[in-house]
PDB file of C-alpha atoms and ligand atoms in Angstrom:
ATOM      1  CA  MET A   1      52.514 -34.949 -77.441  1.00 56.00           C
ATOM      2  CA  ASN A   2      53.999 -33.804 -74.161  1.00 67.00           C
ATOM      3  CA  ILE A   3      56.850 -35.286 -72.118  1.00 65.00           C
ATOM      4  CA  SER A   4      54.646 -37.146 -69.638  1.00 71.00           C
ATOM      5  CA  ARG A   5      52.781 -38.847 -72.447  1.00 70.00           C
ATOM      6  CA  ILE A   6      56.040 -39.932 -74.082  1.00 66.00           C
ATOM      7  CA  LEU A   7      57.291 -41.202 -70.709  1.00 66.00           C
ATOM      8  CA  ARG A   8      54.090 -43.170 -70.224  1.00 71.00           C
ATOM      9  CA  ILE A   9      54.437 -44.816 -73.621  1.00 64.00           C
ATOM     10  CA  VAL A  10      58.098 -45.655 -72.946  1.00 65.00           C
ATOM     11  CA  LEU A  11      57.106 -47.231 -69.617  1.00 65.00           C
ATOM     12  CA  MET A  12      54.385 -49.307 -71.243  1.00 70.00           C
ATOM     13  CA  VAL A  13      56.821 -50.547 -73.916  1.00 62.00           C
ATOM     14  CA  LEU A  14      59.434 -51.425 -71.273  1.00 61.00           C
ATOM     15  CA  GLY A  15      56.802 -53.270 -69.228  1.00 63.00           C
ATOM     16  CA  GLY A  16      55.808 -55.183 -72.342  1.00 63.00           C
ATOM     17  CA  LEU A  17      59.432 -56.166 -73.000  1.00 62.00           C
ATOM     18  CA  VAL A  18      59.833 -57.545 -69.466  1.00 60.00           C
ATOM     19  CA  VAL A  19      56.732 -59.670 -69.838  1.00 60.00           C
ATOM     20  CA  ALA A  20      57.791 -60.772 -73.330  1.00 62.00           C
ATOM     21  CA  ALA A  21      61.089 -61.966 -71.844  1.00 63.00           C
ATOM     22  CA  VAL A  22      59.162 -63.847 -69.163  1.00 57.00           C
ATOM     23  CA  ILE A  23      56.972 -65.481 -71.809  1.00 56.00           C
ATOM     24  CA  ALA A  24      60.032 -66.519 -73.804  1.00 57.00           C
ATOM     25  CA  ARG A  25      61.535 -68.065 -70.679  1.00 56.00           C
ATOM     26  CA  TRP A  26      58.303 -69.850 -69.881  1.00 55.00           C
ATOM     27  CA  GLN A  27      58.144 -71.318 -73.373  1.00 51.00           C
ATOM     28  CA  LEU A  28      61.756 -72.463 -73.089  1.00 46.00           C
ATOM     29  CA  GLN A  29      60.981 -74.182 -69.802  1.00 49.00           C
ATOM     30  CA  SER A  30      57.948 -75.885 -71.303  1.00 48.00           C
ATOM     31  CA  ALA A  31      60.048 -77.048 -74.240  1.00 39.00           C
ATOM     32  CA  ASP A  32      62.622 -78.496 -71.871  1.00 39.00           C
ATOM     33  CA  ARG A  33      59.887 -80.238 -69.885  1.00 37.00           C
ATOM     34  CA  MET A  34      61.321 -78.739 -66.743  1.00 37.00           C
ATOM     35  CA  ALA A  35      59.227 -80.144 -63.926  1.00 37.00           C
ATOM     36  CA  ALA A  36      60.329 -77.612 -61.334  1.00 39.00           C
ATOM     37  CA  GLY A  37      62.317 -74.829 -62.892  1.00 42.00           C
ATOM     38  CA  PRO A  38      63.464 -71.885 -60.844  1.00 48.00           C
ATOM     39  CA  ALA A  39      60.534 -69.610 -60.124  1.00 51.00           C
ATOM     40  CA  ALA A  40      60.699 -66.457 -62.199  1.00 52.00           C
ATOM     41  CA  ALA A  41      60.578 -63.304 -60.134  1.00 84.00           C
ATOM     42  CA  VAL A  42      56.948 -62.579 -60.941  1.00 95.00           C
ATOM     43  CA  GLY A  43      54.300 -62.464 -58.249  1.00 96.00           C
ATOM     44  CA  GLY A  44      54.466 -62.361 -54.493  1.00 94.00           C
ATOM     45  CA  PRO A  45      52.476 -62.170 -51.293  1.00 95.00           C
ATOM     46  CA  PHE A  46      49.542 -59.772 -51.058  1.00 97.00           C
ATOM     47  CA  GLN A  47      46.912 -58.590 -48.606  1.00 98.00           C
ATOM     48  CA  LEU A  48      43.738 -57.185 -50.106  1.00 98.00           C
ATOM     49  CA  VAL A  49      39.952 -57.090 -49.554  1.00 98.00           C
ATOM     50  CA  ASP A  50      37.659 -59.259 -51.639  1.00 98.00           C
ATOM     51  CA  HIS A  51      34.270 -58.334 -53.135  1.00 98.00           C
ATOM     52  CA  THR A  52      32.488 -59.693 -50.056  1.00 98.00           C
ATOM     53  CA  GLY A  53      34.453 -57.361 -47.780  1.00 98.00           C
ATOM     54  CA  ARG A  54      36.704 -60.104 -46.398  1.00 98.00           C
ATOM     55  CA  THR A  55      40.407 -59.371 -45.903  1.00 98.00           C
ATOM     56  CA  VAL A  56      42.341 -61.958 -47.912  1.00 98.00           C
ATOM     57  CA  THR A  57      45.975 -62.840 -48.520  1.00 98.00           C
ATOM     58  CA  ASP A  58      47.605 -65.100 -51.086  1.00 97.00           C
ATOM     59  CA  ALA A  59      47.645 -67.798 -48.374  1.00 97.00           C
ATOM     60  CA  ASP A  60      43.831 -67.976 -48.536  1.00 98.00           C
ATOM     61  CA  TYR A  61      44.126 -69.393 -52.059  1.00 97.00           C
ATOM     62  CA  ARG A  62      46.791 -72.027 -51.346  1.00 96.00           C
ATOM     63  CA  GLY A  63      46.170 -75.270 -53.164  1.00 95.00           C
ATOM     64  CA  LYS A  64      44.363 -73.563 -56.051  1.00 96.00           C
ATOM     65  CA  GLN A  65      45.884 -72.680 -59.370  1.00 96.00           C
ATOM     66  CA  LEU A  66      45.367 -68.923 -59.714  1.00 97.00           C
ATOM     67  CA  LEU A  67      44.360 -67.033 -62.822  1.00 97.00           C
ATOM     68  CA  ILE A  68      44.938 -63.360 -62.019  1.00 98.00           C
ATOM     69  CA  TYR A  69      43.988 -60.363 -64.104  1.00 98.00           C
ATOM     70  CA  PHE A  70      44.747 -56.746 -63.193  1.00 98.00           C
ATOM     71  CA  GLY A  71      42.348 -54.158 -64.565  1.00 98.00           C
ATOM     72  CA  TYR A  72      39.466 -51.876 -63.618  1.00 98.00           C
ATOM     73  CA  THR A  73      35.695 -52.092 -63.816  1.00 98.00           C
ATOM     74  CA  PHE A  74      35.325 -48.856 -65.782  1.00 96.00           C
ATOM     75  CA  CYS A  75      37.460 -50.330 -68.629  1.00 95.00           C
ATOM     76  CA  PRO A  76      35.370 -50.284 -71.809  1.00 92.00           C
ATOM     77  CA  ASP A  77      36.877 -53.180 -73.736  1.00 90.00           C
ATOM     78  CA  VAL A  78      40.133 -54.964 -72.901  1.00 94.00           C
ATOM     79  CA  CYS A  79      39.360 -55.901 -69.286  1.00 96.00           C
ATOM     80  CA  PRO A  80      35.899 -57.378 -69.987  1.00 97.00           C
ATOM     81  CA  THR A  81      37.309 -59.311 -72.955  1.00 97.00           C
ATOM     82  CA  GLU A  82      40.097 -60.876 -70.880  1.00 98.00           C
ATOM     83  CA  LEU A  83      37.839 -61.646 -67.897  1.00 98.00           C
ATOM     84  CA  ALA A  84      35.351 -63.304 -70.233  1.00 98.00           C
ATOM     85  CA  ALA A  85      38.153 -65.425 -71.732  1.00 98.00           C
ATOM     86  CA  MET A  86      39.217 -66.509 -68.218  1.00 98.00           C
ATOM     87  CA  ALA A  87      35.628 -67.479 -67.375  1.00 98.00           C
ATOM     88  CA  GLN A  88      35.199 -69.406 -70.632  1.00 98.00           C
ATOM     89  CA  ALA A  89      38.469 -71.228 -70.020  1.00 98.00           C
ATOM     90  CA  LEU A  90      37.116 -72.349 -66.630  1.00 97.00           C
ATOM     91  CA  ASP A  91      33.884 -73.526 -68.237  1.00 97.00           C
ATOM     92  CA  ARG A  92      35.884 -75.606 -70.708  1.00 97.00           C
ATOM     93  CA  LEU A  93      37.761 -77.304 -67.877  1.00 95.00           C
ATOM     94  CA  GLY A  94      34.614 -78.869 -66.470  1.00 93.00           C
ATOM     95  CA  PRO A  95      35.065 -80.368 -62.978  1.00 93.00           C
ATOM     96  CA  ALA A  96      38.818 -79.594 -63.057  1.00 93.00           C
ATOM     97  CA  ALA A  97      37.872 -75.905 -62.875  1.00 95.00           C
ATOM     98  CA  ASP A  98      37.355 -76.417 -59.134  1.00 95.00           C
ATOM     99  CA  LYS A  99      41.160 -76.468 -58.820  1.00 95.00           C
ATOM    100  CA  VAL A 100      41.409 -73.002 -60.366  1.00 97.00           C
ATOM    101  CA  GLN A 101      40.600 -69.706 -58.630  1.00 98.00           C
ATOM    102  CA  PRO A 102      40.000 -66.738 -60.942  1.00 98.00           C
ATOM    103  CA  LEU A 103      41.009 -63.374 -59.433  1.00 98.00           C
ATOM    104  CA  PHE A 104      40.390 -59.854 -60.679  1.00 98.00           C
ATOM    105  CA  ILE A 105      42.636 -57.301 -58.949  1.00 98.00           C
ATOM    106  CA  THR A 106      41.732 -53.674 -59.548  1.00 98.00           C
ATOM    107  CA  ILE A 107      44.378 -51.120 -60.413  1.00 98.00           C
ATOM    108  CA  ASP A 108      41.774 -48.387 -59.799  1.00 98.00           C
ATOM    109  CA  PRO A 109      40.997 -48.753 -56.075  1.00 98.00           C
ATOM    110  CA  ALA A 110      39.685 -45.183 -55.865  1.00 97.00           C
ATOM    111  CA  ARG A 111      36.588 -46.186 -57.859  1.00 97.00           C
ATOM    112  CA  ASP A 112      36.608 -49.970 -57.516  1.00 98.00           C
ATOM    113  CA  THR A 113      35.166 -50.348 -54.046  1.00 98.00           C
ATOM    114  CA  VAL A 114      34.040 -53.635 -52.502  1.00 98.00           C
ATOM    115  CA  GLU A 115      30.466 -52.794 -53.557  1.00 98.00           C
ATOM    116  CA  LYS A 116      31.490 -52.041 -57.147  1.00 98.00           C
ATOM    117  CA  LEU A 117      33.424 -55.299 -57.398  1.00 98.00           C
ATOM    118  CA  ALA A 118      30.498 -57.226 -55.884  1.00 98.00           C
ATOM    119  CA  GLN A 119      28.352 -56.040 -58.795  1.00 98.00           C
ATOM    120  CA  TYR A 120      31.052 -56.634 -61.399  1.00 98.00           C
ATOM    121  CA  VAL A 121      32.808 -59.984 -60.936  1.00 98.00           C
ATOM    122  CA  PRO A 122      29.663 -62.191 -60.907  1.00 98.00           C
ATOM    123  CA  LEU A 123      28.913 -60.895 -64.420  1.00 98.00           C
ATOM    124  CA  PHE A 124      31.846 -63.033 -65.576  1.00 98.00           C
ATOM    125  CA  HIS A 125      31.986 -66.097 -63.335  1.00 98.00           C
ATOM    126  CA  PRO A 126      30.240 -67.126 -60.087  1.00 97.00           C
ATOM    127  CA  ARG A 127      33.568 -68.094 -58.499  1.00 97.00           C
ATOM    128  CA  MET A 128      35.566 -65.086 -59.656  1.00 98.00           C
ATOM    129  CA  ALA A 129      36.862 -63.005 -56.738  1.00 98.00           C
ATOM    130  CA  GLY A 130      37.328 -59.251 -57.101  1.00 98.00           C
ATOM    131  CA  LEU A 131      40.121 -57.777 -54.997  1.00 98.00           C
ATOM    132  CA  THR A 132      40.719 -54.175 -53.996  1.00 98.00           C
ATOM    133  CA  GLY A 133      42.647 -52.378 -51.260  1.00 98.00           C
ATOM    134  CA  THR A 134      44.373 -49.165 -50.380  1.00 98.00           C
ATOM    135  CA  ALA A 135      46.388 -47.381 -53.057  1.00 98.00           C
ATOM    136  CA  GLU A 136      49.515 -48.683 -51.304  1.00 98.00           C
ATOM    137  CA  GLN A 137      48.297 -52.299 -51.191  1.00 98.00           C
ATOM    138  CA  ILE A 138      47.447 -52.176 -54.896  1.00 98.00           C
ATOM    139  CA  ALA A 139      50.801 -50.582 -55.735  1.00 98.00           C
ATOM    140  CA  THR A 140      52.580 -53.368 -53.849  1.00 97.00           C
ATOM    141  CA  VAL A 141      50.804 -56.245 -55.575  1.00 98.00           C
ATOM    142  CA  ALA A 142      51.058 -54.563 -58.988  1.00 98.00           C
ATOM    143  CA  LYS A 143      54.789 -54.125 -58.526  1.00 97.00           C
ATOM    144  CA  ALA A 144      55.204 -57.783 -57.554  1.00 97.00           C
ATOM    145  CA  TYR A 145      53.470 -58.865 -60.777  1.00 97.00           C
ATOM    146  CA  ARG A 146      55.246 -56.204 -62.900  1.00 96.00           C
ATOM    147  CA  VAL A 147      51.936 -54.588 -63.762  1.00 97.00           C
ATOM    148  CA  TYR A 148      52.078 -51.103 -65.245  1.00 97.00           C
ATOM    149  CA  TYR A 149      49.141 -48.774 -64.581  1.00 98.00           C
ATOM    150  CA  ALA A 150      48.513 -45.045 -64.557  1.00 97.00           C
ATOM    151  CA  LYS A 151      45.636 -42.646 -64.887  1.00 94.00           C
ATOM    152  CA  ALA A 152      45.261 -41.788 -68.571  1.00 91.00           C
ATOM    153  CA  PRO A 153      45.427 -38.139 -69.580  1.00 84.00           C
ATOM    154  CA  ALA A 154      42.130 -36.569 -70.591  1.00 75.00           C
ATOM    155  CA  LYS A 155      41.568 -36.007 -74.307  1.00 69.00           C
ATOM    156  CA  ALA A 156      41.647 -32.464 -75.653  1.00 60.00           C
ATOM    157  CA  GLY A 157      38.628 -30.486 -74.508  1.00 58.00           C
ATOM    158  CA  GLU A 158      37.930 -32.831 -71.588  1.00 57.00           C
ATOM    159  CA  GLY A 159      39.869 -30.842 -69.023  1.00 54.00           C
ATOM    160  CA  LYS A 160      42.623 -32.141 -66.803  1.00 56.00           C
ATOM    161  CA  ALA A 161      43.173 -35.838 -66.252  1.00 53.00           C
ATOM    162  CA  GLY A 162      41.311 -37.219 -63.298  1.00 49.00           C
ATOM    163  CA  ASP A 163      39.206 -34.153 -62.570  1.00 56.00           C
ATOM    164  CA  ASP A 164      35.979 -36.122 -62.842  1.00 70.00           C
ATOM    165  CA  ALA A 165      34.670 -39.642 -62.307  1.00 79.00           C
ATOM    166  CA  THR A 166      35.053 -40.799 -65.902  1.00 86.00           C
ATOM    167  CA  TYR A 167      38.812 -40.983 -66.288  1.00 93.00           C
ATOM    168  CA  MET A 168      40.422 -43.958 -67.996  1.00 94.00           C
ATOM    169  CA  MET A 169      43.397 -45.997 -66.815  1.00 96.00           C
ATOM    170  CA  ASP A 170      46.351 -47.130 -68.919  1.00 96.00           C
ATOM    171  CA  HIS A 171      47.452 -50.586 -67.873  1.00 97.00           C
ATOM    172  CA  SER A 172      49.315 -53.653 -69.054  1.00 96.00           C
ATOM    173  CA  SER A 173      47.056 -56.607 -69.843  1.00 96.00           C
ATOM    174  CA  PHE A 174      48.133 -60.168 -69.061  1.00 97.00           C
ATOM    175  CA  VAL A 175      46.422 -63.116 -67.403  1.00 97.00           C
ATOM    176  CA  TYR A 176      48.874 -64.489 -64.824  1.00 97.00           C
ATOM    177  CA  TRP A 177      48.903 -68.174 -64.010  1.00 97.00           C
ATOM    178  CA  MET A 178      50.218 -69.083 -60.547  1.00 96.00           C
ATOM    179  CA  ASP A 179      50.407 -72.561 -59.022  1.00 94.00           C
ATOM    180  CA  GLY A 180      48.908 -73.767 -55.731  1.00 94.00           C
ATOM    181  CA  GLN A 181      51.787 -72.190 -53.821  1.00 94.00           C
ATOM    182  CA  ASN A 182      51.398 -68.831 -55.585  1.00 94.00           C
ATOM    183  CA  ARG A 183      54.481 -69.535 -57.704  1.00 94.00           C
ATOM    184  CA  PHE A 184      54.623 -68.153 -61.215  1.00 95.00           C
ATOM    185  CA  ARG A 185      53.684 -70.590 -63.984  1.00 94.00           C
ATOM    186  CA  GLY A 186      53.257 -68.219 -66.892  1.00 94.00           C
ATOM    187  CA  VAL A 187      51.272 -65.453 -68.498  1.00 96.00           C
ATOM    188  CA  PHE A 188      48.637 -65.423 -71.202  1.00 97.00           C
ATOM    189  CA  PRO A 189      48.982 -62.294 -73.347  1.00 96.00           C
ATOM    190  CA  ALA A 190      45.877 -60.250 -74.169  1.00 94.00           C
ATOM    191  CA  GLY A 191      43.900 -61.985 -76.889  1.00 94.00           C
ATOM    192  CA  THR A 192      44.793 -65.559 -75.844  1.00 96.00           C
ATOM    193  CA  SER A 193      41.761 -67.712 -76.620  1.00 97.00           C
ATOM    194  CA  ALA A 194      39.791 -69.467 -73.903  1.00 97.00           C
ATOM    195  CA  GLY A 195      40.598 -72.754 -75.624  1.00 97.00           C
ATOM    196  CA  GLU A 196      44.356 -72.203 -75.426  1.00 96.00           C
ATOM    197  CA  MET A 197      44.109 -71.126 -71.789  1.00 96.00           C
ATOM    198  CA  ALA A 198      42.022 -74.196 -70.915  1.00 96.00           C
ATOM    199  CA  GLU A 199      44.453 -76.513 -72.689  1.00 95.00           C
ATOM    200  CA  LYS A 200      47.458 -75.257 -70.698  1.00 94.00           C
ATOM    201  CA  LEU A 201      45.483 -75.203 -67.436  1.00 94.00           C
ATOM    202  CA  ARG A 202      44.234 -78.745 -67.992  1.00 93.00           C
ATOM    203  CA  ALA A 203      47.836 -79.974 -68.205  1.00 88.00           C
ATOM    204  CA  GLY A 204      48.664 -77.878 -65.142  1.00 83.00           C
ATOM    205  CA  VAL A 205      45.883 -79.099 -62.858  1.00 85.00           C
ATOM    206  CA  ALA A 206      46.540 -82.714 -63.877  1.00 79.00           C
ATOM    207  CA  GLY A 207      50.172 -82.483 -62.718  1.00 64.00           C
TER     208      GLY A 207
HETATM  209 NI1  LIG B   1      41.338 -52.500 -69.119  1.00 92.41          NI
END
């Protein structure tokens, strides 16, 4: 185990602690029935390109509750599981799902081109938008949402990290829930069921 690997693990743990604190705060606010608590410092404006090639900003989604997941299309397990849960949550909402916009933002823009996203997001939901951008644009939006991501080191015998097209990415995994003004409402940790997501969203879109 080398230094960079230890550093990476420390960073992932720290990122997890920040989000855990945010979740705790969210739960406190829910318990207090705070109608309009101070917005936690999670999220922010972004400019990216969607899977149809259109340049989009957060303003394009005003009025919709946002479900945002950061991941990458090459991810073998966690990303597809979370995106499927988001899609199933929308299905459970019925007509109210029209008030929710599901977004998949790649943290691997080098491989996740507009064309790749156009093939990928419809596998989960017809209204899911896939967003990519320059490395800088992705870094900016990831920072705003406190998302950790990094190219994973290659396993022994596979050569140096990132020297071929099959590298993996390490990344934090949360479904972010933003309101119609792109203000933070909460996060669903990895493994949250579609039913639980739908239940919270239903209360949110009704308000
Ligand atoms: Ni993933």
